[in-house]
Amino acid sequence: MTAPDAGRGIGNGDDTGTFTGLPRDTFRILHVSTGNVCRSPITERLTRHALADRLGDPLGGGLIVESAGTWGHEGAPMEANAEAVLADFGADASGFVGRELLDDHVIRADLVLTATRDHRAQVISMGHSAGLRTFTLKEFTRLVKAIDPATLPPLEDGVVARARALVRAAAALRGWLLAPTVEADEVYDPYGAPLTFFRSVGDEIQQAIDPVVTALTGVPART
């Protein structure tokens, strides 16, 4: 299996510090949708943008954010409407290249966030003990909102330690905090839809990302 492209993460692919060249702890977040040209690129780049906004660090304090598709358009650019949505939020769309989801992407991911329950099931069916670290995006947001931030490691311990604790806590809550409706955990596919629908999906994704990044970093969004 081939490893994820080194240029796709928020950090560099060899997990070394950009400035020191020394190995450092990392935490990989993998966003998954179908084609990897609409939902997961938007989610990937909005997550990076939010992390940089909170931490003032383009490398996310050791968080690597990437994406892939269960039927990924390998080598394809993201949809033009997806780029427009990212521009609305001031997020960077440059350099994106679509990928098909591979076993190695799942193996290396510390947290997998999918657009829908079907995507979640597909990731889990790949094996690699992915069940406890794979959620739909909205499911993870719902669980994170129920976690007391005081129970997480302080920022002084690093964002990576905090992220790992957050995933463990969310996994422990999953059987106790169920979705109010079947549709509540879904982000529907805007592929082929007009820009207005892409923008509504972008708003939906942004609202789901915001509490997750706040929990990860311990820093609320700037007003």
PDB file of C-alpha atoms in Angstrom:
ATOM      1  CA  MET A   1       0.000   0.000   0.000  1.00  0.00           C
ATOM      2  CA  THR A   2       1.154   3.529  -0.668  1.00  0.00           C
ATOM      3  CA  ALA A   3       1.352   6.036   2.149  1.00  0.00           C
ATOM      4  CA  PRO A   4      -0.686   9.254   2.087  1.00  0.00           C
ATOM      5  CA  ASP A   5       0.928  11.973  -0.002  1.00  0.00           C
ATOM      6  CA  ALA A   6       3.330  13.918   2.182  1.00  0.00           C
ATOM      7  CA  GLY A   7       1.938  17.205   0.916  1.00  0.00           C
ATOM      8  CA  ARG A   8      -1.631  16.484   1.984  1.00  0.00           C
ATOM      9  CA  GLY A   9      -1.340  16.857   5.736  1.00  0.00           C
ATOM     10  CA  ILE A  10      -1.238  20.033   7.757  1.00  0.00           C
ATOM     11  CA  GLY A  11       2.261  18.960   8.781  1.00  0.00           C
ATOM     12  CA  ASN A  12       4.972  17.370   6.677  1.00  0.00           C
ATOM     13  CA  GLY A  13       4.613  13.715   5.778  1.00  0.00           C
ATOM     14  CA  ASP A  14       7.634  12.366   7.636  1.00  0.00           C
ATOM     15  CA  ASP A  15       6.225  13.602  10.962  1.00  0.00           C
ATOM     16  CA  THR A  16       9.241  15.788  11.703  1.00  0.00           C
ATOM     17  CA  GLY A  17       9.187  19.336  12.939  1.00  0.00           C
ATOM     18  CA  THR A  18       9.488  21.797  10.076  1.00  0.00           C
ATOM     19  CA  PHE A  19      11.843  24.123  11.899  1.00  0.00           C
ATOM     20  CA  THR A  20      13.878  21.714  14.022  1.00  0.00           C
ATOM     21  CA  GLY A  21      13.954  18.625  11.814  1.00  0.00           C
ATOM     22  CA  LEU A  22      13.455  16.536  14.972  1.00  0.00           C
ATOM     23  CA  PRO A  23      10.787  13.822  15.288  1.00  0.00           C
ATOM     24  CA  ARG A  24       7.670  14.998  17.060  1.00  0.00           C
ATOM     25  CA  ASP A  25       4.389  13.517  18.176  1.00  0.00           C
ATOM     26  CA  THR A  26       1.582  13.774  15.655  1.00  0.00           C
ATOM     27  CA  PHE A  27      -2.145  13.080  15.439  1.00  0.00           C
ATOM     28  CA  ARG A  28      -3.738  12.384  12.046  1.00  0.00           C
ATOM     29  CA  ILE A  29      -7.313  13.415  11.262  1.00  0.00           C
ATOM     30  CA  LEU A  30      -8.734  11.809   8.115  1.00  0.00           C
ATOM     31  CA  HIS A  31     -11.913  13.202   6.538  1.00  0.00           C
ATOM     32  CA  VAL A  32     -13.780  10.772   4.271  1.00  0.00           C
ATOM     33  CA  SER A  33     -16.552  11.273   1.725  1.00  0.00           C
ATOM     34  CA  THR A  34     -17.347   9.607  -1.609  1.00  0.00           C
ATOM     35  CA  GLY A  35     -15.443  11.331  -4.407  1.00  0.00           C
ATOM     36  CA  ASN A  36     -13.029  13.442  -2.335  1.00  0.00           C
ATOM     37  CA  VAL A  37     -13.881  16.443  -4.464  1.00  0.00           C
ATOM     38  CA  CYS A  38     -16.696  18.138  -2.468  1.00  0.00           C
ATOM     39  CA  ARG A  39     -17.447  17.383   1.182  1.00  0.00           C
ATOM     40  CA  SER A  40     -14.158  15.976   2.461  1.00  0.00           C
ATOM     41  CA  PRO A  41     -11.994  18.658   0.780  1.00  0.00           C
ATOM     42  CA  ILE A  42     -14.199  21.351   2.312  1.00  0.00           C
ATOM     43  CA  THR A  43     -13.979  19.665   5.716  1.00  0.00           C
ATOM     44  CA  GLU A  44     -10.219  19.136   5.460  1.00  0.00           C
ATOM     45  CA  ARG A  45      -9.442  22.718   4.537  1.00  0.00           C
ATOM     46  CA  LEU A  46     -11.922  24.283   6.984  1.00  0.00           C
ATOM     47  CA  THR A  47     -10.377  22.189   9.766  1.00  0.00           C
ATOM     48  CA  ARG A  48      -6.883  23.369   8.835  1.00  0.00           C
ATOM     49  CA  HIS A  49      -8.098  26.944   8.660  1.00  0.00           C
ATOM     50  CA  ALA A  50      -9.756  26.717  12.086  1.00  0.00           C
ATOM     51  CA  LEU A  51      -6.664  25.160  13.662  1.00  0.00           C
ATOM     52  CA  ALA A  52      -4.421  27.877  12.291  1.00  0.00           C
ATOM     53  CA  ASP A  53      -6.890  30.511  13.547  1.00  0.00           C
ATOM     54  CA  ARG A  54      -6.933  29.042  17.063  1.00  0.00           C
ATOM     55  CA  LEU A  55      -3.264  28.176  17.426  1.00  0.00           C
ATOM     56  CA  GLY A  56      -1.571  30.702  15.147  1.00  0.00           C
ATOM     57  CA  ASP A  57       0.386  27.702  13.882  1.00  0.00           C
ATOM     58  CA  PRO A  58       0.019  26.464  10.275  1.00  0.00           C
ATOM     59  CA  LEU A  59       1.207  23.031  11.439  1.00  0.00           C
ATOM     60  CA  GLY A  60      -1.622  22.686  13.948  1.00  0.00           C
ATOM     61  CA  GLY A  61       0.626  21.832  16.887  1.00  0.00           C
ATOM     62  CA  GLY A  62       1.248  18.341  15.497  1.00  0.00           C
ATOM     63  CA  LEU A  63      -2.211  17.721  14.017  1.00  0.00           C
ATOM     64  CA  ILE A  64      -2.125  16.394  10.451  1.00  0.00           C
ATOM     65  CA  VAL A  65      -5.369  16.933   8.534  1.00  0.00           C
ATOM     66  CA  GLU A  66      -6.060  15.091   5.282  1.00  0.00           C
ATOM     67  CA  SER A  67      -8.899  13.496   3.316  1.00  0.00           C
ATOM     68  CA  ALA A  68      -9.813  10.719   0.889  1.00  0.00           C
ATOM     69  CA  GLY A  69     -12.871   9.247  -0.833  1.00  0.00           C
ATOM     70  CA  THR A  70     -14.388   5.782  -0.782  1.00  0.00           C
ATOM     71  CA  TRP A  71     -14.777   6.196  -4.550  1.00  0.00           C
ATOM     72  CA  GLY A  72     -12.133   8.878  -4.721  1.00  0.00           C
ATOM     73  CA  HIS A  73     -11.386  10.722  -7.934  1.00  0.00           C
ATOM     74  CA  GLU A  74      -7.655  10.035  -7.782  1.00  0.00           C
ATOM     75  CA  GLY A  75      -5.647  13.059  -8.865  1.00  0.00           C
ATOM     76  CA  ALA A  76      -8.712  15.256  -9.457  1.00  0.00           C
ATOM     77  CA  PRO A  77      -9.037  18.841  -8.244  1.00  0.00           C
ATOM     78  CA  MET A  78     -11.844  19.735  -5.880  1.00  0.00           C
ATOM     79  CA  GLU A  79     -15.073  20.988  -7.415  1.00  0.00           C
ATOM     80  CA  ALA A  80     -15.108  24.680  -8.327  1.00  0.00           C
ATOM     81  CA  ASN A  81     -18.110  25.254  -6.047  1.00  0.00           C
ATOM     82  CA  ALA A  82     -16.191  23.668  -3.167  1.00  0.00           C
ATOM     83  CA  GLU A  83     -13.360  26.135  -3.803  1.00  0.00           C
ATOM     84  CA  ALA A  84     -15.877  28.975  -3.749  1.00  0.00           C
ATOM     85  CA  VAL A  85     -17.202  27.801  -0.375  1.00  0.00           C
ATOM     86  CA  LEU A  86     -13.686  27.745   1.058  1.00  0.00           C
ATOM     87  CA  ALA A  87     -13.090  31.252  -0.268  1.00  0.00           C
ATOM     88  CA  ASP A  88     -16.222  32.400   1.605  1.00  0.00           C
ATOM     89  CA  PHE A  89     -14.543  31.315   4.850  1.00  0.00           C
ATOM     90  CA  GLY A  90     -11.098  32.616   3.913  1.00  0.00           C
ATOM     91  CA  ALA A  91      -9.717  29.062   3.788  1.00  0.00           C
ATOM     92  CA  ASP A  92      -6.998  27.940   1.378  1.00  0.00           C
ATOM     93  CA  ALA A  93      -8.069  25.617  -1.457  1.00  0.00           C
ATOM     94  CA  SER A  94      -4.722  25.564  -3.263  1.00  0.00           C
ATOM     95  CA  GLY A  95      -2.788  22.404  -4.047  1.00  0.00           C
ATOM     96  CA  PHE A  96      -5.635  20.002  -3.399  1.00  0.00           C
ATOM     97  CA  VAL A  97      -5.528  16.625  -5.185  1.00  0.00           C
ATOM     98  CA  GLY A  98      -8.235  13.982  -4.782  1.00  0.00           C
ATOM     99  CA  ARG A  99      -7.376  10.524  -3.420  1.00  0.00           C
ATOM    100  CA  GLU A 100      -9.016   7.131  -3.256  1.00  0.00           C
ATOM    101  CA  LEU A 101      -9.238   5.787   0.290  1.00  0.00           C
ATOM    102  CA  LEU A 102      -6.592   3.130   0.929  1.00  0.00           C
ATOM    103  CA  ASP A 103      -5.945   0.803   3.841  1.00  0.00           C
ATOM    104  CA  ASP A 104      -2.835   2.761   4.769  1.00  0.00           C
ATOM    105  CA  HIS A 105      -4.818   5.970   5.180  1.00  0.00           C
ATOM    106  CA  VAL A 106      -7.025   4.253   7.770  1.00  0.00           C
ATOM    107  CA  ILE A 107      -4.093   2.522   9.466  1.00  0.00           C
ATOM    108  CA  ARG A 108      -2.262   5.823   9.968  1.00  0.00           C
ATOM    109  CA  ALA A 109      -5.303   7.861  11.060  1.00  0.00           C
ATOM    110  CA  ASP A 110      -5.866   8.573  14.740  1.00  0.00           C
ATOM    111  CA  LEU A 111      -9.352   9.944  14.032  1.00  0.00           C
ATOM    112  CA  VAL A 112     -11.537   9.286  10.974  1.00  0.00           C
ATOM    113  CA  LEU A 113     -14.472  11.642  10.411  1.00  0.00           C
ATOM    114  CA  THR A 114     -16.888  10.693   7.637  1.00  0.00           C
ATOM    115  CA  ALA A 115     -19.634  12.587   5.848  1.00  0.00           C
ATOM    116  CA  THR A 116     -22.268   9.878   6.344  1.00  0.00           C
ATOM    117  CA  ARG A 117     -23.013   6.696   8.255  1.00  0.00           C
ATOM    118  CA  ASP A 118     -22.445   4.676   5.068  1.00  0.00           C
ATOM    119  CA  HIS A 119     -18.927   6.090   4.797  1.00  0.00           C
ATOM    120  CA  ARG A 120     -18.338   5.258   8.458  1.00  0.00           C
ATOM    121  CA  ALA A 121     -19.456   1.672   7.847  1.00  0.00           C
ATOM    122  CA  GLN A 122     -17.154   1.380   4.829  1.00  0.00           C
ATOM    123  CA  VAL A 123     -14.155   2.599   6.821  1.00  0.00           C
ATOM    124  CA  ILE A 124     -14.887   0.226   9.692  1.00  0.00           C
ATOM    125  CA  SER A 125     -15.352  -2.679   7.264  1.00  0.00           C
ATOM    126  CA  MET A 126     -11.757  -2.179   6.124  1.00  0.00           C
ATOM    127  CA  GLY A 127     -10.630  -3.450   9.529  1.00  0.00           C
ATOM    128  CA  HIS A 128      -7.474  -2.099  11.178  1.00  0.00           C
ATOM    129  CA  SER A 129      -9.328  -1.690  14.508  1.00  0.00           C
ATOM    130  CA  ALA A 130     -10.910   1.454  13.100  1.00  0.00           C
ATOM    131  CA  GLY A 131     -14.218   1.218  14.959  1.00  0.00           C
ATOM    132  CA  LEU A 132     -13.258   3.160  18.080  1.00  0.00           C
ATOM    133  CA  ARG A 133     -11.702   6.027  16.124  1.00  0.00           C
ATOM    134  CA  THR A 134     -14.206   6.385  13.273  1.00  0.00           C
ATOM    135  CA  PHE A 135     -17.262   8.635  13.542  1.00  0.00           C
ATOM    136  CA  THR A 136     -19.395  10.680  11.248  1.00  0.00           C
ATOM    137  CA  LEU A 137     -18.444  14.340  11.535  1.00  0.00           C
ATOM    138  CA  LYS A 138     -21.757  15.329  13.080  1.00  0.00           C
ATOM    139  CA  GLU A 139     -21.735  12.341  15.416  1.00  0.00           C
ATOM    140  CA  PHE A 140     -18.310  13.314  16.719  1.00  0.00           C
ATOM    141  CA  THR A 141     -19.456  16.906  17.186  1.00  0.00           C
ATOM    142  CA  ARG A 142     -22.473  15.775  19.205  1.00  0.00           C
ATOM    143  CA  LEU A 143     -20.306  13.611  21.445  1.00  0.00           C
ATOM    144  CA  VAL A 144     -17.636  16.285  21.873  1.00  0.00           C
ATOM    145  CA  LYS A 145     -20.240  18.788  23.039  1.00  0.00           C
ATOM    146  CA  ALA A 146     -21.115  16.412  25.877  1.00  0.00           C
ATOM    147  CA  ILE A 147     -17.522  16.104  27.115  1.00  0.00           C
ATOM    148  CA  ASP A 148     -16.432  18.322  29.998  1.00  0.00           C
ATOM    149  CA  PRO A 149     -13.293  20.161  28.778  1.00  0.00           C
ATOM    150  CA  ALA A 150     -11.941  20.019  32.339  1.00  0.00           C
ATOM    151  CA  THR A 151     -11.571  16.239  31.978  1.00  0.00           C
ATOM    152  CA  LEU A 152      -9.177  16.644  29.029  1.00  0.00           C
ATOM    153  CA  PRO A 153      -5.400  17.150  29.350  1.00  0.00           C
ATOM    154  CA  PRO A 154      -4.432  20.821  29.618  1.00  0.00           C
ATOM    155  CA  LEU A 155      -2.939  22.570  26.612  1.00  0.00           C
ATOM    156  CA  GLU A 156       0.401  22.532  28.391  1.00  0.00           C
ATOM    157  CA  ASP A 157       0.470  18.786  27.683  1.00  0.00           C
ATOM    158  CA  GLY A 158       0.156  19.474  23.950  1.00  0.00           C
ATOM    159  CA  VAL A 159      -2.636  19.356  21.403  1.00  0.00           C
ATOM    160  CA  VAL A 160      -1.806  15.752  20.436  1.00  0.00           C
ATOM    161  CA  ALA A 161      -2.341  14.428  23.987  1.00  0.00           C
ATOM    162  CA  ARG A 162      -5.579  16.385  24.200  1.00  0.00           C
ATOM    163  CA  ALA A 163      -6.765  15.029  20.824  1.00  0.00           C
ATOM    164  CA  ARG A 164      -6.124  11.422  21.844  1.00  0.00           C
ATOM    165  CA  ALA A 165      -8.026  11.886  25.089  1.00  0.00           C
ATOM    166  CA  LEU A 166     -10.914  13.511  23.206  1.00  0.00           C
ATOM    167  CA  VAL A 167     -11.273  10.509  20.879  1.00  0.00           C
ATOM    168  CA  ARG A 168     -11.240   8.072  23.806  1.00  0.00           C
ATOM    169  CA  ALA A 169     -13.889  10.086  25.628  1.00  0.00           C
ATOM    170  CA  ALA A 170     -16.091  10.330  22.533  1.00  0.00           C
ATOM    171  CA  ALA A 171     -15.841   6.583  21.905  1.00  0.00           C
ATOM    172  CA  ALA A 172     -16.888   5.893  25.498  1.00  0.00           C
ATOM    173  CA  LEU A 173     -19.972   8.099  25.105  1.00  0.00           C
ATOM    174  CA  ARG A 174     -21.127   6.746  21.751  1.00  0.00           C
ATOM    175  CA  GLY A 175     -23.497   4.081  23.077  1.00  0.00           C
ATOM    176  CA  TRP A 176     -25.052   6.488  25.578  1.00  0.00           C
ATOM    177  CA  LEU A 177     -25.668   9.586  23.479  1.00  0.00           C
ATOM    178  CA  LEU A 178     -27.668   8.622  20.400  1.00  0.00           C
ATOM    179  CA  ALA A 179     -28.627  10.798  17.430  1.00  0.00           C
ATOM    180  CA  PRO A 180     -32.107  12.355  17.714  1.00  0.00           C
ATOM    181  CA  THR A 181     -32.918  11.255  14.145  1.00  0.00           C
ATOM    182  CA  VAL A 182     -31.361   9.010  11.513  1.00  0.00           C
ATOM    183  CA  GLU A 183     -30.524  12.045   9.377  1.00  0.00           C
ATOM    184  CA  ALA A 184     -28.872  13.991  12.203  1.00  0.00           C
ATOM    185  CA  ASP A 185     -25.433  12.488  11.550  1.00  0.00           C
ATOM    186  CA  GLU A 186     -25.456  12.957   7.757  1.00  0.00           C
ATOM    187  CA  VAL A 187     -23.811  15.587   5.555  1.00  0.00           C
ATOM    188  CA  TYR A 188     -25.485  15.189   2.186  1.00  0.00           C
ATOM    189  CA  ASP A 189     -23.577  15.225  -1.100  1.00  0.00           C
ATOM    190  CA  PRO A 190     -23.695  18.538  -3.005  1.00  0.00           C
ATOM    191  CA  TYR A 191     -21.993  17.074  -6.117  1.00  0.00           C
ATOM    192  CA  GLY A 192     -23.618  18.566  -9.211  1.00  0.00           C
ATOM    193  CA  ALA A 193     -25.738  20.965  -7.140  1.00  0.00           C
ATOM    194  CA  PRO A 194     -25.754  24.772  -7.506  1.00  0.00           C
ATOM    195  CA  LEU A 195     -23.474  26.993  -5.457  1.00  0.00           C
ATOM    196  CA  THR A 196     -26.282  27.875  -3.049  1.00  0.00           C
ATOM    197  CA  PHE A 197     -26.529  24.230  -1.941  1.00  0.00           C
ATOM    198  CA  PHE A 198     -22.739  23.968  -1.661  1.00  0.00           C
ATOM    199  CA  ARG A 199     -22.807  27.005   0.600  1.00  0.00           C
ATOM    200  CA  SER A 200     -25.469  25.467   2.834  1.00  0.00           C
ATOM    201  CA  VAL A 201     -23.338  22.318   3.108  1.00  0.00           C
ATOM    202  CA  GLY A 202     -20.297  24.472   3.850  1.00  0.00           C
ATOM    203  CA  ASP A 203     -22.176  26.229   6.666  1.00  0.00           C
ATOM    204  CA  GLU A 204     -23.251  22.841   8.018  1.00  0.00           C
ATOM    205  CA  ILE A 205     -19.681  21.558   7.986  1.00  0.00           C
ATOM    206  CA  GLN A 206     -18.319  24.733   9.574  1.00  0.00           C
ATOM    207  CA  GLN A 207     -20.847  24.522  12.401  1.00  0.00           C
ATOM    208  CA  ALA A 208     -19.830  20.914  13.031  1.00  0.00           C
ATOM    209  CA  ILE A 209     -16.098  21.657  12.925  1.00  0.00           C
ATOM    210  CA  ASP A 210     -16.138  24.650  15.261  1.00  0.00           C
ATOM    211  CA  PRO A 211     -16.844  22.837  18.571  1.00  0.00           C
ATOM    212  CA  VAL A 212     -14.470  20.030  17.631  1.00  0.00           C
ATOM    213  CA  VAL A 213     -11.554  22.387  17.010  1.00  0.00           C
ATOM    214  CA  THR A 214     -12.406  24.333  20.160  1.00  0.00           C
ATOM    215  CA  ALA A 215     -12.285  21.089  22.161  1.00  0.00           C
ATOM    216  CA  LEU A 216      -9.047  20.007  20.499  1.00  0.00           C
ATOM    217  CA  THR A 217      -7.246  23.263  21.114  1.00  0.00           C
ATOM    218  CA  GLY A 218      -8.980  24.616  24.184  1.00  0.00           C
ATOM    219  CA  VAL A 219      -9.307  27.914  22.308  1.00  0.00           C
ATOM    220  CA  PRO A 220     -12.675  29.316  21.144  1.00  0.00           C
ATOM    221  CA  ALA A 221     -13.101  30.787  17.668  1.00  0.00           C
ATOM    222  CA  ARG A 222     -12.088  34.394  17.257  1.00  0.00           C
ATOM    223  CA  THR A 223     -15.022  36.750  17.023  1.00  0.00           C
TER     224      THR A 223
END
